[in-house]
Amino acid sequence: MMAKYPRSKPLWKLYIGPMIMALAVAAFPMIARGDYSYLLDLGRLCGIYVIIVCGLTLLMGYTGQISLGHAGFYALGAYIPAVLISAFHWPLWAAVIGGILGTAVISLLIGSSILRLQGNHLALATLAVGIIIGEGVSKLAITGGADGLFGLPQITLFGLLTRPEVRVLGIKISQGVLQLYFIWAVVVACIVWAVQLIESPGGRSLRAIHGDEQAAESLGINTFALKVKVFVASCVLAAIAGVLFAFVHAEGNLLPEEFGLMMNVQLVMMVVIGGMGSIWGSVAGGVILTVLHEVIALIGSAAGAADTSRIEHLIFGVMLALILILSPSGLIPGLKRATTRIIELRSK
Amino acid sequence: MGQYLGLFFANGVVIGSIYALIALSFNVIYSTTGIINFAQGEFVMIGALTTAWLHVAMHLAMPLAILAGVFTAAVVGLACYLVGLRPAKGASPVTYIIITIAISIILKSLASFVWGTDPYTLPKLVQGGVRIGAGEVDKHSLLVIPVAGMCMLLLVLFFRYTRVGLNMRACAENKEGARLCGISVNNASAASFALGAALAGVGGVMITPILSMQFDAGMMMGIKGFSGAILGGFGNPIGCVIGGLMVGVIEQFICYFSSGYKDILALVIVVVLLLLRPRGILSR
């Protein structure tokens, strides 16, 4: 089926990006100095957000459907398996599969109803869904309420991730680094999938919906079905990120703060900062915002401030507004344009 | 529950009439500019906190404090439009939504630096209560209903008899046409933001003695008002009032069952109604 259509890019061009990224991540622990475990922590968190933002970019950037509620699905991915384990004593692997499938089913139900809405209505509905789930997990008794769930098992990959260090070809790799590699392996897989999708006929249909939904419909594209598919796919990616957060990054201790109202906004911000129309922009957006968060916290604690969240929100808000006003296509395309302009001016 | 029915209904109408004002303030901005302002709730908070701060900490007389609070909200609303939204002219609706979200975050954190993170309250304008069924409703709360009604009446008069109001309606009707008639769409949009923010500020001042107000309460207020506007149907002021009242009443009845899940269940109902009647409950 797919072979009938010409690819717009040769294969090597599609995969060179993910490969470079994989190499960069592999090299990261060797380059990183200083507070090592702290940097690993940061690297893992970046990877988790990049997975969500990757899906959200497909939905918002390519299909043009806004979602202000993806933190909700991120929460489902973390909490469904956690509840299955803590309340129903499922084994970890079954709970994780159950969590991802459960999120897929829930997002299918929600998506197939609310994606009939458009624009402002869709924005409100998705925001409402995000708040409902986020508030729900912080209030329900079965999810531990505001105290969260503790002592959940961790993903061990057949014991690989529990060892303090592993030797590969004579190189020692510590546990934290292995966890980082594991998360970023998932990230690379997600990005390969997304890049593949975008360059396929299906991806072109998505962009057609963004351009003009009625025109796409008239070309024989089942726009509604496609929108629901992308919505579910992006929710599944968010759920995978949730699983990685709960069972690798947070080491089995799950708190509802991670999935609050601000997370919904932060995810959208990552998409916007990177540039709404590019997968690589979403990688950049996820990494930039996560690193910035840590930098602000570091500067704040060095300056003796106890709570940096308010100043952080201020900085994020100003950044988001400036980017949208000055360069609505995102930070990366904006910088690209600015540099080409400077080069043009120089050569004159 | 029977004997409390009247009480819940009365409380619902009280809170609902405030939501109705916020819904109207969304509508004023939306019909003139086509922008859904997610920062609307922050105007509620700014109006309320300015008034409370002036009255409680600065000991300014109540009427002056209220005027100053509403005026501040209007000025902030105007500034938001001029600084944040006018420069982005011609952006897609999604971009506008995200810009207003950014503005909302900025205003919220600025407010936390100006007024701190503690909740503020205002004294009730009138003391005492009225028995309804087995419970009692504050006289102050009941005062909210006629005040909100009066604001709506003023709004009607404004849109019918003043030049600015007529200009705004012309823009809502047809921007090109308005421009051809020599109406400045830019000025009308700026005016709609000032007016919308002022209305939201009035809502904030009225709700503060009942529920208290803090820097991060704006978002939820905004969502409730927005829900009211969407339930009633954007562009339909009467619908906005009915929608706002409905959100208030629904919320109060949910409170009877569980106050902790009030916001969640109210939002669930909003989403369901949105799916059943996407153009608002008054639509055919």
CSV table of C-alpha atoms in Angstrom, one decimal, chain B residues 109-212:
chain,number,residue,atom,x,y,z
B,109,SER,CA,2.6,35.0,39.3
B,110,LEU,CA,2.7,38.8,39.3
B,111,ALA,CA,-0.3,38.8,41.6
B,112,SER,CA,1.5,36.4,43.9
B,113,PHE,CA,4.4,38.8,44.2
B,114,VAL,CA,2.2,41.8,44.7
B,115,TRP,CA,-0.3,40.4,47.2
B,116,GLY,CA,1.4,37.3,48.5
B,117,THR,CA,-0.1,33.8,48.5
B,118,ASP,CA,-2.5,34.2,51.4
B,119,PRO,CA,-6.2,34.3,50.8
B,120,TYR,CA,-8.0,37.7,51.2
B,121,THR,CA,-11.6,38.3,52.3
B,122,LEU,CA,-13.8,41.3,52.3
B,123,PRO,CA,-16.4,42.1,54.9
B,124,LYS,CA,-20.0,41.5,54.0
B,125,LEU,CA,-21.9,44.6,52.8
B,126,VAL,CA,-25.0,43.7,54.9
B,127,GLN,CA,-25.1,41.5,58.0
B,128,GLY,CA,-27.7,38.9,58.9
B,129,GLY,CA,-29.4,36.2,57.0
B,130,VAL,CA,-32.7,35.0,55.6
B,131,ARG,CA,-34.2,31.6,56.4
B,132,ILE,CA,-34.9,29.5,53.3
B,133,GLY,CA,-36.3,26.0,54.1
B,134,ALA,CA,-34.1,24.5,56.8
B,135,GLY,CA,-31.1,26.7,56.2
B,136,GLU,CA,-30.1,30.3,56.1
B,137,VAL,CA,-28.7,32.4,53.3
B,138,ASP,CA,-26.6,35.6,54.0
B,139,LYS,CA,-28.3,38.8,53.1
B,140,HIS,CA,-25.1,39.8,51.5
B,141,SER,CA,-25.3,36.8,49.2
B,142,LEU,CA,-28.8,37.7,48.2
B,143,LEU,CA,-27.7,41.3,47.5
B,144,VAL,CA,-25.4,39.8,44.8
B,145,ILE,CA,-28.4,38.9,42.6
B,146,PRO,CA,-29.8,42.4,42.1
B,147,VAL,CA,-26.3,43.8,41.8
B,148,ALA,CA,-25.5,41.4,39.0
B,149,GLY,CA,-28.9,42.1,37.4
B,150,MET,CA,-28.1,45.8,37.5
B,151,CYS,CA,-24.7,45.3,35.9
B,152,MET,CA,-26.5,43.4,33.1
B,153,LEU,CA,-29.0,46.2,32.7
B,154,LEU,CA,-26.2,48.7,32.5
B,155,LEU,CA,-24.5,46.5,29.9
B,156,VAL,CA,-27.7,46.5,27.8
B,157,LEU,CA,-28.0,50.2,28.0
B,158,PHE,CA,-24.3,50.6,27.2
B,159,PHE,CA,-24.6,48.5,24.0
B,160,ARG,CA,-27.8,50.2,23.0
B,161,TYR,CA,-27.1,53.9,23.6
B,162,THR,CA,-23.4,54.7,23.7
B,163,ARG,CA,-21.2,55.3,20.7
B,164,VAL,CA,-18.5,52.9,22.0
B,165,GLY,CA,-21.1,50.2,22.6
B,166,LEU,CA,-22.6,50.6,19.2
B,167,ASN,CA,-19.1,50.5,17.6
B,168,MET,CA,-18.4,47.3,19.5
B,169,ARG,CA,-21.6,45.7,18.2
B,170,ALA,CA,-20.8,46.8,14.7
B,171,CYS,CA,-17.5,45.0,15.0
B,172,ALA,CA,-19.2,41.9,16.3
B,173,GLU,CA,-21.6,42.0,13.4
B,174,ASN,CA,-19.1,42.5,10.6
B,175,LYS,CA,-15.6,43.8,11.0
B,176,GLU,CA,-15.0,44.8,7.4
B,177,GLY,CA,-18.3,46.6,7.3
B,178,ALA,CA,-17.5,48.4,10.5
B,179,ARG,CA,-14.2,49.5,9.2
B,180,LEU,CA,-15.8,50.8,6.0
B,181,CYS,CA,-18.1,52.9,8.2
B,182,GLY,CA,-15.1,54.5,9.7
B,183,ILE,CA,-15.2,52.6,13.0
B,184,SER,CA,-11.8,51.8,14.4
B,185,VAL,CA,-11.9,48.0,15.0
B,186,ASN,CA,-8.7,48.3,17.0
B,187,ASN,CA,-10.2,50.8,19.4
B,188,ALA,CA,-13.4,48.8,19.7
B,189,SER,CA,-11.4,45.7,20.5
B,190,ALA,CA,-9.4,47.6,23.2
B,191,ALA,CA,-12.6,48.9,24.7
B,192,SER,CA,-14.1,45.4,24.7
B,193,PHE,CA,-11.1,44.1,26.7
B,194,ALA,CA,-11.4,47.0,29.2
B,195,LEU,CA,-15.1,46.4,29.6
B,196,GLY,CA,-14.8,42.7,29.8
B,197,ALA,CA,-12.1,42.9,32.4
B,198,ALA,CA,-14.1,45.4,34.4
B,199,LEU,CA,-17.1,43.1,34.4
B,200,ALA,CA,-15.0,40.2,35.5
B,201,GLY,CA,-13.5,42.5,38.2
B,202,VAL,CA,-17.1,43.2,39.5
B,203,GLY,CA,-17.7,39.5,39.6
B,204,GLY,CA,-14.5,39.1,41.7
B,205,VAL,CA,-15.5,41.9,44.1
B,206,MET,CA,-18.9,40.3,44.7
B,207,ILE,CA,-17.6,36.7,45.2
B,208,THR,CA,-14.8,37.6,47.6
B,209,PRO,CA,-16.9,38.1,50.8
B,210,ILE,CA,-18.6,34.8,50.1
B,211,LEU,CA,-15.7,32.5,49.1
B,212,SER,CA,-12.5,34.5,49.7
